[in-house]
Amino acid sequence: MPALTSPEFEAATAEFLQVNSIPLQLASTRPRLGDLKPGFAQGVRKVHTPNLSAVFYLPEKRHLYAGIDTGELRLWDFNAGSRKQAWLLVGSHKGSITCVIAVKPASTIDAAAGLVLTGSADSSIKLWDVKLRVQESHVCVQTLVGHTGTVTSLVQKGACILSSSTDCTIRIWKAVQGRGMLIYPWFEPQAVLVKMGGWVTCMSYAASARVGDFGTLYAADAAAAIVKINPCIVDGPNVWKESSQIQWKLTGTARDPKLTTPLAFSRVHDRSISHLRYLAEEGLVVTLAFDNSMRIFNAVQSSVKCTVVNDTGGPFTGLEHDPIRSQSPPALRLLAAVATDLPLPSTPHKQHKPQLLLIDRHHLHVWDLAGDRFVARKRISQQPLLAIFKSSGRGEYGLVSATAVTVWRIEQDLDYRIVLGGHTGPVIAVHAVNGAVGESGSQDFRVLSGGQDNTIRLWDPFKMVCLRVLKETHSELTALTFFAAGNSPITGHDDGSIRVWNLESGTCIDLQHHTNTVTCLAMAQVSEADELLFSAGFDGCVCVWDVRVGASTTPHLMHHWPAHPGSEILTILHDPMKNAIITAGNDNSIKTAFAAAAK
């Protein structure tokens, strides 16, 4: 299958809104051994800037756990607000922390324990209690030793912990039973599940809601090989229990001549796989690799579904899954309808499509899993992005850089932003009524637009429907404004004419004075009783018009002057504070005239 490339950000299908930005102050003020540089006088410090090496976010508690390349595990509590974002030191490894996960409750693990697991380049795994003694170094409950290389990833399955390492192995650790009366669980090594041909770089475990699905573990190595491991019950009925005896089996079907281990899929990446995610409900496996590509596999058919090349010129550095979620009518409306025997709300249930959110060094990409295409892309950060995680809010995601965590809300499938039956040519002007009380006695928030299809369209911004279309047949439309007191759109044209429109009848009054294209229009409240129209164009002239229509008045020219002689005026603006008219043109000058004098 040919590689797909990502398009530019399509604002019609998604919107990126920054919710919060939280600075991460990584520099430590605590003196550390090794700060003294050998060979220099005492007191000369070796400068070291700590860098993030692993990140895990716990949305239930709004805690961000960050592993540092100095070996420290730090905790940021986002409940404290952005003013108090000082980190707390949980503890330290002897080497850089490479992976962090929070331990979920199980039959042999207390739900209130608040435990965190970390893997490190020192080959060890540490179990931390982050709930006790918050003001001091937290408790290291246990250190798991068995790997002979850097621990690269950790996965929890009930009372079992699975770990991968650069020693090419995946190991399993299980919590000992019979410790229900004790505060902490105790993990013991069970077995080496598999020895792969290269460094094991990442793992992913997930289970679907289907009956009988105990889940599947996928693991990838630096040689781009992927293995599939399934837990199987070997005792008792075919029902999952924490006390069940589990046997983990390699269930891949692909064969590689260089390996004796069966693979889940044939090798397709050219370089090492950096990230892997198993989407159990969709039956897909997603991989990111250093060949600047993402590949999506069909887990059922063991085949490649799609290949995506990052055309921004670098590898993808993280991914998150945005699953299907139904946007149904509010629950209160449904309960009220049932209680009163009324028909259910007619609002159709809108189902959000499953999507992937990918990051590279500076961009956030949105990938539609159903349509196999990018639907949006936005440059988010000037600094390299390191990780992405689901935040606590609906549709909110945290993006981690070296200095800050920015939380973005991604509004997707925004069909209401595309109104059918709109302009058929480029839109050259938009005017929003300012909310003043209109003829009906209610606030007027209508929106007008003008396009090169020579139509003026009136829109309801709440229902997003077109209320009225006015068609110009004589000359090209070049400028647009709205006279709220007269409920009249006013347009400028390339033949120098100005037209005052009647929304009810669709007719217009033609005003003539400009000798060239009218480029800009502005309504100005020059006095308590007078609202005048100011127009300017390529002839360098500014004209003042009374555009009121009544029994004894018709729109007419009041005054004009050459504001920019021999030049073209490109824009005009009324300053209500000084009651002044400001013009600017291609003569590189900005000029001001008092509106009262113009009157």
Coordinates of C-alpha atoms in Angstrom, one line a residue:
M1 CA 0.0 0.0 0.0
P2 CA 1.4 3.4 -0.9
A3 CA 2.3 5.7 2.0
L4 CA -0.1 8.4 2.9
T5 CA 1.0 12.0 3.7
S6 CA -0.7 14.4 6.1
P7 CA -2.6 17.5 4.8
E8 CA -2.5 20.9 6.3
F9 CA -4.8 21.7 9.2
E10 CA -8.4 21.7 8.1
A11 CA -10.2 24.2 10.3
A12 CA -13.6 23.0 9.2
T13 CA -13.3 19.6 10.9
A14 CA -11.4 20.3 14.1
E15 CA -10.6 23.1 16.4
F16 CA -7.6 23.3 18.8
L17 CA -8.2 25.4 22.0
Q18 CA -5.5 25.9 24.6
V19 CA -7.0 25.4 28.0
N20 CA -4.0 25.8 30.3
S21 CA -0.2 26.0 30.3
I22 CA 1.7 24.8 33.3
P23 CA 5.5 25.5 33.6
L24 CA 7.7 22.7 34.6
Q25 CA 10.7 23.9 36.6
L26 CA 13.1 21.0 36.2
A27 CA 16.2 22.7 37.6
S28 CA 16.9 21.3 41.1
T29 CA 18.0 23.6 43.9
R30 CA 19.2 20.6 45.9
P31 CA 23.0 20.0 45.9
R32 CA 23.9 16.7 44.5
L33 CA 26.9 14.5 44.6
G34 CA 28.8 14.9 41.4
D35 CA 28.1 18.6 41.1
L36 CA 31.8 19.2 41.8
K37 CA 33.7 18.9 38.6
P38 CA 36.9 16.8 39.0
G39 CA 40.1 18.7 38.5
F40 CA 38.8 22.1 39.4
A41 CA 38.8 24.0 42.7
Q42 CA 36.1 23.2 45.2
G43 CA 33.0 25.3 44.6
V44 CA 33.1 25.3 40.8
R45 CA 30.0 23.4 39.9
K46 CA 29.4 21.3 36.8
V47 CA 26.3 22.6 35.2
H48 CA 23.6 20.0 34.4
T49 CA 20.2 20.7 33.1
P50 CA 17.7 17.9 34.1
N51 CA 15.7 16.5 31.2
L52 CA 12.4 14.6 31.1
S53 CA 12.9 11.0 30.3
A54 CA 9.4 9.5 31.1
V55 CA 6.0 10.9 31.8
F56 CA 2.8 9.4 33.3
Y57 CA -0.4 11.3 34.1
L58 CA -3.0 10.0 36.5
P59 CA -6.3 11.8 35.5
E60 CA -8.3 10.6 38.6
K61 CA -5.9 12.5 40.9
R62 CA -4.6 15.1 38.4
H63 CA -1.0 14.0 39.2
L64 CA 1.8 14.1 36.7
Y65 CA 4.7 11.8 37.4
A66 CA 7.9 12.6 35.6
G67 CA 11.0 10.6 35.4
I68 CA 14.2 12.6 35.1
D69 CA 17.5 11.6 33.4
T70 CA 19.2 12.2 36.7
G71 CA 17.2 9.2 38.2
E72 CA 14.7 11.3 40.1
L73 CA 11.0 10.6 40.1
R74 CA 9.1 13.9 40.5
L75 CA 5.4 14.6 41.2
W76 CA 3.4 17.6 40.0
D77 CA 0.0 18.0 41.7
F78 CA -2.2 20.0 39.2
N79 CA -5.0 20.4 41.8
A80 CA -2.9 23.1 43.5
G81 CA -3.3 25.5 40.6
S82 CA -0.8 27.0 38.3
R83 CA 0.6 29.3 41.1
K84 CA 1.9 26.4 43.2
Q85 CA 3.5 24.1 40.7
A86 CA 6.6 23.2 42.7
W87 CA 7.4 19.5 42.2
L88 CA 7.8 17.0 45.0
L89 CA 10.6 14.5 45.0
V90 CA 9.3 10.9 45.2
G91 CA 12.6 9.2 45.1
S92 CA 15.6 8.3 42.9
H93 CA 17.1 5.5 40.9
K94 CA 20.8 5.2 40.2
G95 CA 20.2 5.7 36.5
S96 CA 17.8 7.6 34.2
I97 CA 14.1 6.7 34.7
T98 CA 12.7 5.3 31.4
C99 CA 9.1 4.3 32.3
V100 CA 6.5 5.2 34.9
I101 CA 3.0 3.6 35.5
A102 CA 0.5 3.9 38.4
V103 CA -0.5 0.5 39.9
K104 CA -4.2 -0.2 39.5
P105 CA -6.1 -2.0 42.3
A106 CA -6.5 -5.8 42.2
S107 CA -7.4 -8.6 44.5
T108 CA -4.0 -8.6 46.1
I109 CA -3.3 -4.9 45.7
D110 CA -5.1 -2.4 48.0
A111 CA -7.0 0.3 46.0
A112 CA -6.0 3.0 48.5
A113 CA -2.3 2.2 48.4
G114 CA -1.4 4.9 45.8
L115 CA 1.5 2.9 44.3
V116 CA 3.7 3.9 41.4
L117 CA 6.1 1.7 39.4
T118 CA 9.3 3.0 37.7
G119 CA 11.8 1.3 35.5
S120 CA 15.3 2.7 35.1
A121 CA 18.5 2.5 33.1
D122 CA 20.0 0.9 36.3
S123 CA 18.1 -2.3 35.4
S124 CA 15.9 -2.1 38.4
I125 CA 12.1 -1.6 38.9
K126 CA 11.0 0.3 42.0
L127 CA 7.6 0.3 43.7
W128 CA 6.8 3.6 45.4
D129 CA 4.1 4.7 47.9
V130 CA 3.3 8.3 46.9
K131 CA 0.5 8.7 49.4
L132 CA 2.4 8.8 52.6
R133 CA 4.8 11.5 53.9
V134 CA 4.1 14.0 51.2
Q135 CA 6.5 16.5 52.6
E136 CA 9.4 14.1 52.6
S137 CA 11.0 11.5 50.3
H138 CA 8.3 9.0 49.6
V139 CA 8.5 5.3 50.6
C140 CA 10.2 2.9 48.3
V141 CA 8.2 -0.3 49.0
Q142 CA 10.2 -2.8 46.9
T143 CA 13.0 -3.0 44.3
L144 CA 12.6 -5.6 41.7
V145 CA 15.9 -6.9 40.3
G146 CA 16.2 -9.4 37.5
H147 CA 16.9 -7.6 34.2
T148 CA 20.5 -7.1 33.0
G149 CA 19.7 -4.1 30.8
T150 CA 17.7 -0.9 30.8
V151 CA 14.0 -1.4 31.7
T152 CA 12.1 0.1 28.7
S153 CA 8.4 -0.4 29.5
L154 CA 6.0 -1.7 32.2
V155 CA 2.5 -3.1 31.9
Q156 CA 0.1 -4.3 34.6
K157 CA -2.4 -7.1 34.2
G158 CA -4.3 -7.6 37.4
A159 CA -1.8 -8.8 40.0
C160 CA 0.9 -9.3 37.4
I161 CA 3.5 -6.8 36.3
L162 CA 5.2 -7.3 32.9
S163 CA 8.5 -5.6 32.1
S164 CA 10.7 -5.3 29.0
S165 CA 14.4 -4.5 28.8
T166 CA 17.3 -4.0 26.5
D167 CA 18.5 -7.4 27.6
C168 CA 16.0 -8.6 24.9
T169 CA 13.6 -10.2 27.5
I170 CA 10.1 -9.7 28.8
R171 CA 9.7 -10.8 32.4
I172 CA 6.6 -11.3 34.5
W173 CA 6.2 -10.5 38.2
K174 CA 3.2 -11.5 40.3
A175 CA 1.9 -10.2 43.7
V176 CA 2.1 -12.8 46.4
Q177 CA -1.3 -13.9 47.7
G178 CA -2.2 -13.9 51.4
R179 CA -1.0 -10.3 52.1
G180 CA -4.5 -8.8 52.4
M181 CA -4.0 -7.6 55.9
L182 CA -0.7 -5.8 55.0
I183 CA -0.4 -2.4 53.5
Y184 CA 1.8 -3.2 50.5
P185 CA 1.8 -6.0 48.0
W186 CA 5.0 -8.0 47.4
F187 CA 6.0 -9.0 43.8
E188 CA 8.1 -12.0 43.0
P189 CA 9.5 -13.0 39.7
Q190 CA 7.6 -15.7 37.8
A191 CA 9.2 -16.3 34.5
V192 CA 10.8 -14.9 31.4
L193 CA 8.0 -14.8 28.9
V194 CA 10.1 -14.4 25.7
K195 CA 13.6 -13.6 24.5
M196 CA 13.5 -11.5 21.4
G197 CA 16.1 -10.9 18.8
G198 CA 16.7 -7.2 19.7
W199 CA 16.2 -4.7 22.5
V200 CA 12.6 -4.8 23.6
T201 CA 11.6 -1.1 23.2
C202 CA 7.8 -1.0 24.0
M203 CA 4.8 -3.0 25.0
S204 CA 1.0 -2.6 25.0
Y205 CA -1.7 -4.6 26.7
A206 CA -5.4 -4.2 26.3
A207 CA -8.6 -6.3 26.4
S208 CA -11.9 -5.7 24.7
A209 CA -15.4 -5.9 26.3
R210 CA -16.1 -9.1 24.4
V211 CA -17.0 -12.1 26.5
G212 CA -14.0 -14.5 26.8
D213 CA -11.4 -11.9 25.8
F214 CA -8.6 -12.0 28.4
G215 CA -6.6 -9.4 26.5
T216 CA -3.5 -9.5 24.4
L217 CA 0.1 -8.2 24.9
Y218 CA 2.0 -6.9 22.0
A219 CA 5.8 -6.1 22.2
A220 CA 8.2 -4.6 19.7
D221 CA 12.0 -4.6 19.6
A222 CA 14.7 -2.5 18.0
A223 CA 14.8 -4.7 14.9
A224 CA 11.1 -3.8 14.2
A225 CA 9.8 -7.3 15.2
I226 CA 6.5 -7.5 16.9
V227 CA 5.4 -10.5 19.0
K228 CA 1.9 -11.3 20.3
I229 CA 1.4 -12.9 23.7
N230 CA -2.0 -14.1 25.0
P231 CA -2.9 -15.1 28.6
C232 CA -4.6 -18.4 28.9
I233 CA -6.3 -20.0 31.9
V234 CA -4.9 -23.4 32.7
D235 CA -7.0 -24.4 35.7
G236 CA -10.7 -24.3 36.6
P237 CA -13.5 -23.0 34.5
N238 CA -12.9 -20.6 31.6
V239 CA -13.5 -17.5 33.8
W240 CA -10.9 -14.9 34.6
K241 CA -10.1 -14.6 38.3
E242 CA -7.1 -13.0 40.0
S243 CA -6.3 -16.4 41.6
S244 CA -6.4 -18.2 38.3
Q245 CA -3.2 -19.9 37.1
I246 CA -2.3 -18.1 33.9
Q247 CA -0.1 -19.3 31.1
W248 CA 1.2 -16.7 28.6
K249 CA 1.6 -18.1 25.1
L250 CA 3.1 -16.7 21.9
T251 CA 0.3 -16.8 19.4
G252 CA 1.9 -15.1 16.4
T253 CA 1.6 -16.6 12.9
A254 CA 4.2 -14.7 10.9
R255 CA 7.6 -16.4 10.4
D256 CA 10.9 -14.8 10.1
P257 CA 13.9 -16.7 8.8
K258 CA 16.2 -15.0 11.3
L259 CA 14.1 -15.8 14.3
T260 CA 12.7 -19.0 15.9
T261 CA 10.0 -16.9 17.7
P262 CA 6.8 -16.5 15.7
L263 CA 5.9 -12.8 15.0
A264 CA 2.5 -11.2 15.1
F265 CA 3.1 -9.4 11.8
S266 CA 5.8 -9.4 9.1
R267 CA 8.5 -6.8 9.5
V268 CA 7.6 -3.6 7.7
H269 CA 9.4 -0.8 9.5
D270 CA 13.0 0.0 8.4
R271 CA 14.1 1.2 11.8
S272 CA 13.4 0.6 15.5
I273 CA 9.9 0.9 16.7
S274 CA 9.6 3.6 19.4
H275 CA 5.9 3.4 20.4
L276 CA 3.2 0.7 20.2
R277 CA -0.5 0.8 21.1
Y278 CA -3.0 -2.0 20.9
L279 CA -6.6 -0.8 20.4
A280 CA -8.6 -3.8 21.5
E281 CA -12.1 -2.5 20.6
E282 CA -11.0 -1.6 17.1
G283 CA -8.9 -4.7 16.6
L284 CA -5.9 -2.6 15.5
V285 CA -2.2 -2.3 16.5
V286 CA -0.5 1.1 15.9
T287 CA 3.3 1.5 15.8
L288 CA 5.5 4.5 15.5
A289 CA 9.1 4.1 14.3
F290 CA 12.3 6.1 13.7
D291 CA 11.7 5.7 9.9
N292 CA 9.3 8.7 10.3
S293 CA 6.3 6.5 9.7
M294 CA 3.2 5.2 11.5
R295 CA 1.8 1.8 10.6
I296 CA -1.7 0.5 11.5
F297 CA -2.1 -3.3 11.6
N298 CA -5.3 -5.3 11.5
A299 CA -4.8 -7.5 14.6
V300 CA -7.4 -10.1 13.4
Q301 CA -6.0 -10.6 9.9
S302 CA -2.3 -10.0 10.9
S303 CA -1.9 -7.6 8.0
V304 CA -0.9 -4.0 7.4
K305 CA -3.9 -1.8 7.1
C306 CA -2.3 1.5 6.5
T307 CA 1.1 3.2 6.3
V308 CA 1.5 6.9 7.1
V309 CA 4.7 8.9 6.5
N310 CA 5.2 12.1 8.5
D311 CA 5.8 14.8 5.9
T312 CA 6.9 17.3 8.5
G313 CA 10.4 15.8 8.3
G314 CA 10.8 13.8 11.5
P315 CA 9.5 10.8 13.5
F316 CA 6.3 10.8 15.4
T317 CA 7.1 11.0 19.1
G318 CA 3.9 10.0 20.8
L319 CA 0.3 8.9 20.3
E320 CA -3.0 8.8 22.2
H321 CA -6.3 7.1 21.3
D322 CA -9.6 9.0 21.3
P323 CA -12.2 6.2 21.3
I324 CA -15.8 6.3 20.1
R325 CA -18.1 8.3 22.3
S326 CA -21.8 9.0 21.8
Q327 CA -22.9 12.6 22.0
S328 CA -26.5 11.9 23.0
P329 CA -29.2 14.3 24.3
P330 CA -28.7 15.5 27.9
A331 CA -29.8 13.0 30.5
L332 CA -32.1 15.4 32.2
R333 CA -34.1 15.9 29.0
L334 CA -34.4 12.1 28.6
L335 CA -35.5 11.6 32.2
A336 CA -38.1 14.4 31.9
A337 CA -39.5 12.9 28.7
V338 CA -39.8 9.4 30.3
A339 CA -41.4 10.8 33.5
T340 CA -44.1 12.8 31.5
D341 CA -44.7 10.2 28.8
L342 CA -43.6 12.7 26.2
P343 CA -41.8 11.6 23.0
L344 CA -38.0 11.4 23.3
P345 CA -36.0 14.4 22.0
S346 CA -35.7 14.3 18.3
T347 CA -32.1 15.4 18.4
P348 CA -30.1 12.7 16.6
H349 CA -27.4 10.9 18.5
K350 CA -24.1 12.0 17.2
Q351 CA -21.3 9.5 17.5
H352 CA -17.8 10.7 17.6
K353 CA -15.5 8.7 15.4
P354 CA -12.5 6.9 16.9
Q355 CA -9.3 8.8 16.2
L356 CA -5.6 8.9 16.9
L357 CA -3.7 11.9 18.2
L358 CA -0.1 11.9 17.1
I359 CA 2.7 14.3 17.9
D360 CA 6.1 15.0 16.3
R361 CA 8.6 17.6 17.4
H362 CA 6.3 20.6 16.9
H363 CA 2.9 19.4 15.5
L364 CA -0.3 17.7 16.7
H365 CA -2.0 15.5 14.2
V366 CA -5.5 14.0 14.2
W367 CA -5.9 10.7 12.3
D368 CA -9.4 9.3 11.5
L369 CA -9.2 5.6 12.1
A370 CA -12.4 4.9 10.1
G371 CA -11.4 7.0 7.0
D372 CA -7.7 6.3 7.2
R373 CA -6.8 9.9 6.7
F374 CA -5.5 12.9 8.6
V375 CA -8.3 15.3 9.4
A376 CA -6.3 18.1 11.1
R377 CA -2.8 19.2 12.0
K378 CA -1.6 22.2 14.0
R379 CA 1.8 23.5 15.0
I380 CA 1.5 23.5 18.8
S381 CA 4.9 24.2 20.2
Q382 CA 8.2 25.9 19.4
Q383 CA 10.0 23.4 21.6
P384 CA 10.2 19.7 20.9
L385 CA 7.2 17.8 22.2
L386 CA 8.1 14.8 24.3
A387 CA 4.8 13.1 25.2
I388 CA 1.0 13.3 25.0
F389 CA -1.5 12.1 27.5
K390 CA -5.3 12.2 28.1
S391 CA -6.1 15.0 30.6
S392 CA -9.0 15.1 33.0
G393 CA -11.4 17.1 30.9
R394 CA -13.5 15.7 28.0
G395 CA -11.6 15.9 24.8
E396 CA -8.6 17.5 26.6
Y397 CA -5.0 16.3 26.1
G398 CA -1.7 17.3 27.7
L399 CA 1.3 17.9 25.6
V400 CA 4.6 17.8 27.4
S401 CA 7.7 19.7 26.3
A402 CA 11.0 20.3 28.2
T403 CA 9.6 23.3 30.0
A404 CA 5.9 23.1 30.2
V405 CA 2.7 21.0 30.0
T406 CA 0.0 22.6 27.8
V407 CA -3.5 21.3 27.9
W408 CA -5.5 21.5 24.7
R409 CA -9.1 20.8 24.0
I410 CA -9.7 19.3 20.6
E411 CA -13.2 19.8 19.2
Q412 CA -13.6 17.4 16.4
D413 CA -16.3 16.6 13.8
L414 CA -17.5 20.2 13.8
D415 CA -20.0 19.8 11.0
Y416 CA -21.9 22.8 12.3
R417 CA -19.1 25.0 11.2
I418 CA -19.8 24.1 7.5
V419 CA -23.1 25.6 6.3
L420 CA -24.4 24.1 3.1
G421 CA -25.7 26.4 0.4
G422 CA -23.1 29.1 1.1
H423 CA -21.0 31.2 -1.2
T424 CA -19.8 29.7 -4.4
G425 CA -16.8 32.1 -4.7
P426 CA -14.2 33.6 -2.4
V427 CA -15.7 35.5 0.6
I428 CA -14.3 39.0 0.6
A429 CA -16.1 40.6 3.5
V430 CA -17.8 39.6 6.8
H431 CA -19.7 41.9 9.1
A432 CA -21.1 40.9 12.5
V433 CA -23.9 42.9 14.1
N434 CA -22.8 44.1 17.5
G435 CA -25.8 42.8 19.5
A436 CA -27.7 46.1 19.7
V437 CA -31.5 45.9 20.2
G438 CA -33.0 45.5 16.7
E439 CA -36.4 46.1 15.3
S440 CA -38.0 43.1 16.9
G441 CA -36.9 44.3 20.4
S442 CA -34.3 41.6 20.9
Q443 CA -30.5 41.7 20.5
D444 CA -29.3 41.4 17.0
F445 CA -26.3 39.1 16.4
R446 CA -26.8 38.4 12.7
V447 CA -23.8 38.0 10.5
L448 CA -23.5 39.3 6.9
S449 CA -21.0 38.1 4.3
G450 CA -20.2 39.2 0.8
G451 CA -18.4 37.1 -1.9
Q452 CA -17.0 37.2 -5.4
D453 CA -20.1 35.3 -6.5
N454 CA -21.8 38.7 -6.1
T455 CA -24.1 37.6 -3.4
I456 CA -24.8 39.2 0.1
R457 CA -25.9 36.6 2.6
L458 CA -27.5 37.1 6.0
W459 CA -26.8 34.4 8.6
D460 CA -28.2 33.3 11.9
P461 CA -25.0 32.5 13.9
F462 CA -26.9 30.3 16.4
K463 CA -28.8 28.1 14.1
M464 CA -26.1 28.5 11.4
V465 CA -28.6 28.9 8.6
C466 CA -28.7 31.4 5.8
L467 CA -31.7 33.8 6.3
R468 CA -31.5 35.9 3.1
V469 CA -29.6 36.1 -0.1
L470 CA -29.2 39.3 -2.1
K471 CA -27.9 39.1 -5.6
E472 CA -25.8 41.8 -7.4
T473 CA -25.9 41.7 -11.2
H474 CA -24.2 44.8 -12.4
S475 CA -20.7 45.0 -10.8
E476 CA -18.3 43.1 -8.6
L477 CA -18.8 43.4 -4.9
T478 CA -15.7 44.8 -3.1
A479 CA -16.8 46.0 0.4
L480 CA -19.5 45.4 2.9
T481 CA -20.9 47.0 6.1
F482 CA -24.3 47.2 7.8
F483 CA -26.5 50.1 8.9
A484 CA -28.2 48.6 12.0
A485 CA -30.7 51.5 12.5
G486 CA -32.1 51.0 9.0
N487 CA -31.6 47.2 8.9
S488 CA -29.8 47.8 5.6
P489 CA -26.7 46.1 4.2
I490 CA -24.4 48.5 2.4
T491 CA -22.0 47.3 -0.3
G492 CA -19.2 48.9 -2.3
H493 CA -18.4 47.9 -5.9
D494 CA -15.6 48.0 -8.4
D495 CA -17.4 50.6 -10.6
G496 CA -17.3 53.1 -7.8
S497 CA -20.9 52.7 -6.8
I498 CA -22.4 52.2 -3.3
R499 CA -25.6 50.4 -2.8
V500 CA -28.0 50.6 0.2
W501 CA -30.1 47.4 0.3
N502 CA -33.6 46.7 1.5
L503 CA -33.6 43.2 3.1
E504 CA -37.4 42.8 2.8
S505 CA -37.8 43.6 -0.9
G506 CA -34.3 42.9 -2.1
T507 CA -34.0 46.2 -3.9
C508 CA -31.3 48.8 -3.5
I509 CA -30.6 52.5 -3.8
D510 CA -27.5 53.4 -5.9
L511 CA -25.1 56.1 -4.7
Q512 CA -22.5 57.5 -7.1
H513 CA -19.5 59.7 -6.5
H514 CA -16.3 57.6 -6.5
T515 CA -14.5 57.4 -9.8
N516 CA -12.8 54.1 -9.0
T517 CA -13.3 50.9 -7.0
V518 CA -14.7 51.4 -3.5
T519 CA -12.4 49.5 -1.2
C520 CA -13.8 50.1 2.3
L521 CA -16.9 51.2 4.1
A522 CA -17.4 52.2 7.8
M523 CA -20.5 53.3 9.8
A524 CA -19.7 56.0 12.4
Q525 CA -21.8 57.4 15.2
V526 CA -20.6 61.0 14.9
S527 CA -23.1 62.4 17.3
E528 CA -26.0 61.2 19.5
A529 CA -28.5 61.6 16.7
D530 CA -26.4 61.0 13.6
E531 CA -24.8 57.8 12.2
L532 CA -23.0 58.4 8.9
L533 CA -21.4 56.2 6.3
F534 CA -17.8 56.8 5.4
S535 CA -16.5 55.3 2.1
A536 CA -13.1 55.3 0.5
G537 CA -11.6 53.8 -2.7
F538 CA -8.8 53.7 -5.2
D539 CA -9.5 57.3 -6.2
G540 CA -8.0 58.5 -2.9
C541 CA -11.2 60.2 -1.9
V542 CA -13.3 59.9 1.3
C543 CA -17.0 60.4 1.0
V544 CA -19.5 61.0 3.8
W545 CA -23.1 59.8 3.3
D546 CA -26.4 60.1 5.1
V547 CA -27.9 56.7 4.3
R548 CA -31.2 57.1 6.3
V549 CA -34.3 56.2 4.3
G550 CA -37.6 57.9 5.4
A551 CA -40.6 59.8 4.2
S552 CA -38.6 63.0 3.8
T553 CA -35.1 61.7 3.5
T554 CA -33.2 59.6 1.0
P555 CA -29.5 58.5 1.0
H556 CA -27.3 61.4 -0.2
L557 CA -23.7 62.7 -0.3
M558 CA -22.9 65.1 2.5
H559 CA -19.2 65.8 2.1
H560 CA -16.1 64.5 0.4
W561 CA -12.4 65.3 0.4
P562 CA -9.2 64.0 -1.2
A563 CA -7.6 62.2 1.8
H564 CA -4.8 60.6 -0.1
P565 CA -4.4 62.5 -3.4
G566 CA -2.9 60.5 -6.2
S567 CA -2.9 57.3 -4.1
E568 CA -5.3 54.4 -3.3
I569 CA -7.0 54.2 0.1
L570 CA -7.1 50.6 1.3
T571 CA -8.8 50.8 4.7
I572 CA -10.9 53.1 6.8
L573 CA -11.7 53.0 10.5
H574 CA -13.8 55.1 12.9
D575 CA -12.3 55.8 16.3
P576 CA -15.3 56.4 18.7
M577 CA -13.2 57.7 21.5
K578 CA -11.8 60.6 19.5
N579 CA -14.7 60.6 17.0
A580 CA -12.1 60.5 14.3
I581 CA -11.8 58.8 10.9
I582 CA -8.5 57.1 10.2
T583 CA -7.5 56.1 6.7
A584 CA -4.4 54.3 5.3
G585 CA -3.3 53.6 1.7
N586 CA -0.5 52.5 -0.6
D587 CA 1.3 55.8 -0.1
N588 CA 2.6 54.3 3.2
S589 CA 0.8 56.9 5.2
I590 CA -2.0 56.9 7.8
K591 CA -4.2 60.0 8.1
T592 CA -6.8 61.2 10.6
A593 CA -9.8 63.5 10.1
F594 CA -12.3 64.6 12.7
A595 CA -15.8 63.1 12.0
A596 CA -17.6 66.1 13.4
A597 CA -15.8 68.4 11.0
A598 CA -16.8 66.0 8.2
K599 CA -20.4 66.3 9.2

